[in-house]
Short mmCIF file of C-alpha atoms in Angstrom, two decimals:
data_model
loop_
_atom_site.label_atom_id
_atom_site.label_comp_id
_atom_site.label_asym_id
_atom_site.label_seq_id
_atom_site.Cartn_x
_atom_site.Cartn_y
_atom_site.Cartn_z
CA ASN A 52 65.15 -3.85 119.39
CA THR A 53 66.98 -0.52 118.55
CA GLN A 54 67.25 -1.64 114.93
CA MET A 55 63.62 -1.85 114.66
CA ASN A 56 63.11 1.97 115.68
CA VAL A 57 65.78 3.42 113.11
CA HIS A 58 64.66 4.89 109.71
CA MET A 59 67.59 5.87 107.40
CA LYS A 60 66.34 6.08 103.85
CA GLY A 61 67.44 8.86 102.01
CA ARG A 62 68.68 10.61 105.02
CA ASP A 63 71.37 13.20 105.29
CA LEU A 64 73.90 13.81 108.07
CA LEU A 65 74.02 17.72 108.68
CA THR A 66 73.50 17.59 112.45
CA LEU A 67 72.74 14.97 115.12
CA GLN A 68 69.91 16.91 116.19
CA ASN A 69 68.12 15.29 113.36
CA TYR A 70 68.70 11.78 114.65
CA THR A 71 66.71 10.14 117.46
CA ALA A 72 68.30 8.30 120.57
CA ASP A 73 67.92 4.87 118.94
CA GLU A 74 69.27 5.86 115.74
CA LEU A 75 72.37 7.28 117.58
CA LYS A 76 72.78 4.10 119.49
CA TYR A 77 72.58 2.08 116.23
CA LEU A 78 75.02 4.11 114.34
CA LEU A 79 77.45 3.51 117.23
CA TRP A 80 76.60 -0.20 117.33
CA MET A 81 77.41 -0.36 113.73
CA ALA A 82 80.73 1.51 113.86
CA SER A 83 81.51 -0.84 116.62
CA ASP A 84 80.79 -3.83 114.55
CA LEU A 85 82.72 -2.82 111.61
CA LYS A 86 85.82 -2.01 113.72
CA GLN A 87 85.52 -5.39 115.33
CA ARG A 88 85.10 -7.35 112.16
CA ILE A 89 87.62 -5.51 110.09
CA LYS A 90 90.34 -4.39 112.44
CA HIS A 91 90.36 -7.44 114.93
CA GLU A 92 89.05 -10.44 113.08
CA GLY A 93 90.63 -9.75 109.64
CA GLU A 94 87.47 -9.73 107.66
CA TYR A 95 87.74 -8.53 104.04
CA LEU A 96 84.51 -6.63 103.25
CA PRO A 97 84.94 -4.97 99.59
CA LEU A 98 81.23 -3.96 99.82
CA MET A 99 81.64 -0.38 98.09
CA GLN A 100 83.22 -1.91 94.68
CA GLY A 101 82.18 0.24 92.07
CA LYS A 102 80.89 3.19 94.16
CA SER A 103 82.28 6.59 94.75
CA LEU A 104 82.34 9.14 96.93
CA ALA A 105 82.82 12.76 96.50
CA MET A 106 84.78 14.88 99.10
CA ILE A 107 84.64 18.62 98.89
CA PHE A 108 87.14 20.37 101.10
CA GLU A 109 86.72 23.95 101.45
CA LYS A 110 89.08 23.72 104.58
CA ARG A 111 92.24 21.44 104.89
CA SER A 112 92.14 18.40 107.09
CA THR A 113 94.06 15.41 108.28
CA ARG A 114 91.73 13.03 110.10
CA THR A 115 88.50 13.77 108.11
CA ARG A 116 90.28 13.20 104.83
CA LEU A 117 92.29 10.25 105.75
CA SER A 118 89.38 8.57 107.44
CA ALA A 119 87.17 8.90 104.51
CA GLU A 120 89.70 7.93 102.10
CA THR A 121 90.93 4.97 103.61
CA GLY A 122 87.82 3.73 104.72
CA PHE A 123 86.04 3.95 101.57
CA ALA A 124 88.76 2.43 99.62
CA LEU A 125 89.48 -0.27 102.30
CA LEU A 126 85.76 -1.53 101.13
CA GLY A 127 86.58 -0.98 97.61
CA GLY A 128 85.12 2.19 96.73
CA HIS A 129 86.60 5.19 95.11
CA PRO A 130 86.98 8.34 97.19
CA SER A 131 87.39 11.65 95.06
CA PHE A 132 89.00 14.42 96.99
CA LEU A 133 87.98 17.72 95.57
CA THR A 134 89.15 21.43 96.61
CA THR A 135 87.75 24.68 95.64
CA GLN A 136 91.05 24.82 93.42
CA ASP A 137 90.18 21.43 91.76
CA ILE A 138 86.58 22.10 90.66
CA HIS A 139 84.60 25.42 89.92
CA LEU A 140 82.40 25.32 93.02
CA GLY A 141 81.65 29.11 93.99
CA THR A 142 83.63 30.53 90.92
CA ASN A 143 82.43 29.46 87.59
CA GLU A 144 79.69 27.15 88.71
CA SER A 145 77.06 27.43 91.37
CA LEU A 146 76.62 25.21 94.42
CA THR A 147 73.42 24.06 93.24
CA ASP A 148 74.89 22.84 89.75
CA THR A 149 77.73 21.27 91.48
CA ALA A 150 75.45 19.54 93.78
CA ARG A 151 73.26 18.00 90.89
CA VAL A 152 76.31 17.09 88.61
CA LEU A 153 78.18 15.25 91.47
CA SER A 154 74.71 13.55 92.20
CA SER A 155 75.07 12.21 88.65
CA MET A 156 78.43 11.04 89.02
CA THR A 157 78.72 9.76 92.47
CA ASN A 158 76.82 7.99 95.16
CA ALA A 159 77.21 10.06 98.22
CA ILE A 160 78.94 13.58 99.02
CA LEU A 161 81.00 14.39 102.01
CA ALA A 162 81.58 18.22 102.17
CA ARG A 163 83.70 20.19 104.63
CA VAL A 164 82.71 23.67 104.34
CA TYR A 165 82.94 27.03 106.21
CA ASP A 166 79.08 28.06 106.06
CA HIS A 167 76.48 25.51 107.01
CA ASN A 168 73.94 27.13 104.82
CA ASP A 169 75.84 25.66 102.01
CA LEU A 170 75.29 22.27 103.32
CA ASP A 171 71.62 23.09 103.42
CA LEU A 172 71.37 24.15 99.84
CA MET A 173 73.59 21.16 98.80
CA ALA A 174 70.97 18.70 100.59
CA LYS A 175 68.05 20.47 98.96
CA GLU A 176 69.72 20.24 95.34
CA ALA A 177 71.28 16.90 95.62
CA THR A 178 69.77 13.52 94.86
CA ILE A 179 71.98 11.53 96.68
CA PRO A 180 73.00 11.58 100.65
CA ILE A 181 74.98 14.66 101.93
CA ILE A 182 77.58 14.09 105.13
CA ASN A 183 78.73 17.11 107.10
CA GLY A 184 82.72 16.67 107.32
CA LEU A 185 82.39 20.04 109.14
CA SER A 186 80.91 23.30 109.31
CA ASP A 187 80.87 26.52 111.22
CA LEU A 188 77.88 25.06 113.27
CA TYR A 189 78.34 21.36 113.50
CA HIS A 190 81.18 18.45 113.18
CA PRO A 191 78.73 15.63 113.71
CA LEU A 192 81.32 13.00 112.47
CA GLN A 193 83.91 14.03 115.06
CA ILE A 194 81.33 13.77 117.88
CA LEU A 195 80.33 9.86 116.86
CA ALA A 196 84.14 9.15 117.03
CA ASP A 197 84.21 10.65 120.36
CA TYR A 198 80.98 8.67 121.67
CA LEU A 199 82.50 5.43 120.39
CA THR A 200 85.74 6.24 122.07
CA LEU A 201 84.07 6.80 125.21
CA GLN A 202 81.68 3.75 124.97
CA GLU A 203 84.92 1.75 124.33
CA HIS A 204 86.62 3.12 127.46
CA PHE A 205 83.68 3.22 129.88
CA GLY A 206 81.59 0.13 128.51
CA GLY A 207 78.59 2.64 127.99
CA LEU A 208 77.31 6.09 127.82
CA LYS A 209 74.49 6.78 129.75
CA GLY A 210 75.25 8.72 133.02
CA LEU A 211 78.50 10.08 131.96
CA THR A 212 79.37 14.01 132.79
CA ILE A 213 81.15 15.85 130.00
CA ALA A 214 82.97 18.71 130.61
CA TRP A 215 83.72 21.20 127.97
CA ILE A 216 86.17 23.88 128.70
CA GLY A 217 86.94 26.19 125.63
CA ASP A 218 85.40 27.73 122.88
CA GLY A 219 81.56 27.47 121.87
CA ASN A 220 82.09 26.25 118.59
CA ASN A 221 81.05 23.66 116.08
CA VAL A 222 82.40 20.46 118.09
CA LEU A 223 80.59 21.64 121.16
CA GLN A 224 77.27 22.24 119.44
CA SER A 225 77.44 18.85 118.15
CA PHE A 226 77.66 17.61 121.71
CA MET A 227 75.09 19.65 122.67
CA THR A 228 72.43 18.58 120.12
CA SER A 229 73.10 14.79 121.15
CA ALA A 230 74.53 14.11 124.25
CA ALA A 231 71.28 14.10 126.23
CA LYS A 232 69.54 11.63 123.72
CA LEU A 233 72.38 9.17 125.17
CA GLY A 234 71.74 9.86 128.73
CA MET A 235 75.06 12.21 129.19
CA HIS A 236 75.26 15.42 131.24
CA LEU A 237 76.75 18.57 129.99
CA ARG A 238 79.06 20.99 131.91
CA ILE A 239 79.90 23.99 129.67
CA ALA A 240 82.53 26.62 130.48
CA THR A 241 83.14 29.22 127.78
CA PRO A 242 84.51 32.83 128.20
CA ARG A 243 82.27 35.73 127.76
CA GLY A 244 81.64 36.55 124.33
CA PHE A 245 82.75 33.05 123.16
CA GLU A 246 79.37 31.13 124.16
CA PRO A 247 77.78 28.65 121.87
CA ASP A 248 74.88 29.62 119.56
CA LEU A 249 72.00 30.75 121.27
CA ARG A 250 69.55 28.82 119.03
CA ILE A 251 71.52 25.58 119.71
CA THR A 252 71.60 26.45 123.48
CA LYS A 253 67.93 26.59 123.51
CA ILE A 254 67.64 23.02 121.71
CA THR A 255 70.11 21.69 124.19
CA GLU A 256 67.90 22.94 127.13
CA GLN A 257 64.85 21.54 125.59
CA ASN A 258 66.78 18.00 124.79
CA SER A 259 68.02 18.01 128.64
CA LYS A 260 64.62 18.60 129.96
CA GLU A 261 63.10 15.81 127.73
CA TYR A 262 65.72 13.17 128.66
CA GLY A 263 66.17 14.12 132.19
CA THR A 264 69.65 14.94 131.94
CA LYS A 265 71.75 17.74 133.67
CA LEU A 266 73.05 21.24 131.97
CA LEU A 267 75.42 23.61 133.28
CA LEU A 268 76.79 26.89 131.41
CA THR A 269 79.29 28.75 133.25
CA THR A 270 82.35 30.87 132.58
CA ASP A 271 84.47 28.89 135.37
CA PRO A 272 86.52 26.01 134.17
CA LEU A 273 86.85 24.31 137.54
CA GLU A 274 83.06 24.75 138.02
CA ALA A 275 82.79 22.75 134.61
CA ALA A 276 85.19 20.03 135.65
CA ASP A 277 83.61 19.49 138.77
CA SER A 278 82.92 15.71 138.94
CA ALA A 279 83.24 15.33 135.11
CA ASN A 280 84.05 11.88 133.68
CA VAL A 281 85.16 13.39 130.36
CA LEU A 282 87.27 16.72 129.98
CA VAL A 283 87.12 17.90 126.73
CA THR A 284 88.31 20.91 124.58
CA ASP A 285 89.41 22.15 121.06
CA THR A 286 91.26 24.71 119.42
CA TRP A 287 90.52 28.15 120.56
CA ILE A 288 91.33 29.30 116.92
CA SER A 289 89.37 27.88 114.22
CA MET A 290 90.39 27.96 110.58
CA GLY A 291 88.93 31.46 109.51
CA GLN A 292 89.70 32.99 112.80
CA GLU A 293 93.39 33.60 112.48
CA GLU A 294 92.96 37.34 112.77
CA GLU A 295 91.36 37.08 115.85
CA LYS A 296 94.37 35.19 117.41
CA LYS A 297 95.56 37.83 119.89
CA GLU A 298 91.90 38.67 121.23
CA ARG A 299 91.29 34.94 121.64
CA LEU A 300 94.44 33.99 123.32
CA LYS A 301 93.74 36.81 125.78
CA ALA A 302 89.96 35.77 126.35
CA PHE A 303 91.03 32.29 127.03
CA GLN A 304 93.48 32.67 129.66
CA GLY A 305 92.86 30.30 132.63
CA TYR A 306 91.15 27.87 130.32
CA GLN A 307 94.13 25.50 129.50
CA ILE A 308 93.29 21.98 130.96
CA THR A 309 95.92 20.74 133.26
CA MET A 310 96.26 18.25 136.03
CA GLN A 311 95.04 21.06 138.41
CA THR A 312 91.71 21.02 136.45
CA ALA A 313 91.86 17.23 136.70
CA LYS A 314 91.67 17.59 140.26
CA SER A 315 87.95 18.88 140.26
CA ALA A 316 87.14 15.95 137.89
CA ALA A 317 85.65 12.51 138.79
CA SER A 318 88.27 10.04 140.00
CA ASN A 319 87.80 8.29 136.72
CA TRP A 320 88.22 11.08 134.36
CA THR A 321 89.55 11.02 130.93
CA PHE A 322 90.67 13.64 128.19
CA LEU A 323 89.42 14.31 124.78
CA HIS A 324 90.62 16.64 121.84
CA CYS A 325 89.63 16.14 118.36
CA LEU A 326 93.22 17.40 117.23
CA PRO A 327 95.26 19.33 115.96
CA ARG A 328 96.07 20.39 119.51
CA LYS A 329 98.11 23.29 120.93
CA PRO A 330 99.84 23.42 124.13
CA GLU A 331 97.79 26.37 125.45
CA GLU A 332 94.55 24.46 125.16
CA VAL A 333 96.00 21.37 127.20
CA ASP A 334 99.30 21.03 128.60
CA ASP A 335 101.75 17.97 127.83
CA GLU A 336 101.01 16.34 131.45
CA VAL A 337 97.32 15.88 130.53
CA PHE A 338 97.67 15.38 126.78
CA TYR A 339 100.30 12.56 126.94
CA SER A 340 98.91 11.13 130.16
CA PRO A 341 97.23 7.35 130.25
CA ARG A 342 93.92 9.25 130.92
CA SER A 343 93.95 10.68 127.49
CA LEU A 344 92.31 8.98 124.75
CA VAL A 345 93.12 11.21 121.90
CA PHE A 346 94.68 9.10 119.72
CA GLN A 347 91.93 6.29 120.16
CA GLU A 348 89.57 9.06 119.35
CA ALA A 349 91.45 10.02 116.07
CA GLU A 350 91.42 6.38 114.91
CA ASN A 351 87.59 5.87 115.46
CA ARG A 352 87.23 8.81 113.07
CA LYS A 353 87.87 5.96 110.35
CA TRP A 354 85.41 3.59 111.95
CA THR A 355 82.38 6.05 112.20
CA ILE A 356 82.88 7.23 108.59
CA MET A 357 83.62 3.72 106.81
CA VAL A 358 81.03 3.04 104.28
CA ARG A 359 79.31 -0.41 103.58
CA ARG A 360 76.42 -1.30 101.18
CA GLU A 361 74.41 -4.26 101.25
CA LYS A 362 71.97 -5.77 98.46
CA LYS A 363 69.99 -3.34 96.12
CA ASP A 364 66.54 -4.07 97.18
CA ASN A 365 67.64 -2.74 100.63
CA SER A 366 70.46 -0.65 99.75
CA ILE A 367 71.97 0.56 102.88
CA TRP A 368 75.05 2.97 102.94
CA ARG A 369 76.98 2.71 106.17
CA LEU A 370 79.22 5.03 106.92
CA GLY A 371 80.54 3.31 109.75
CA SER A 372 78.06 4.70 112.15
CA ILE A 373 76.21 6.48 109.52
CA LEU A 374 73.47 4.74 107.38
CA PHE A 375 72.05 5.94 104.18
CA CYS A 376 69.31 3.87 102.28
CA LEU A 377 69.58 4.52 98.82
CA THR A 378 66.66 4.69 96.35
#
């Protein structure tokens, strides 16, 4: 029934805000199905043979790069890793021209960029699907992996309470634009001056009202953790913010997730972190505890980015949990 309500033809994945509740559920179902069939049942599915994926990376990466390269290659496709040192992007060739050239040579573009506006421009100029591998505003692939991990652990997502304790960054903002659609409540603690984007906060408030979920924004980590099923944090210093390190470490004092934090959470609490992790964000006792799902979460990046294609008359590119119908 969910599949009947999804419409993916020609879709980019720039933000989860653009996807309906049914579409998100279907994406997660597909990621789970691929993981079951390939990892657990040993199926060989060379469905991407003859297809190529352009991977533009302005920022370095471990999980996004490896999940895309291994997942695409596993299905017989050819991923092409491109940094700003490998191509003329932003120097001798405009983003517009790059998007048009790659559209003629590849079948999809995954871009990991500093400025989300670059993704918007690429989506406008390209004739193939654009996938956001990370931008300053959103990190949708990470959140789909997080949801798959929670779905595997809890058996479902509806009714869960997620507590975010940390920076108001791109990972949080992807939670904010999607959690309510799947019936999850959000409790967000950020220091003053490090709140999420006000425009995205307004969208989140609207989503929460529409889907009947609860939303809390506070500066108190323990208040956010109260009765939460999931404790989440991320780096306090993102790439490009290195000069702010001293200021940020001071501002985030008291935001480290510890077992003391977890005492405020629900009895079945779990912990997520998109990695790489630093000890000031979460201590070893929590990070390496049985409650921590971080390495399962990291693996699920692969299953939520894996690409699959069916026959031409109904060409569907399935990046694990992401579908793209090609014309």
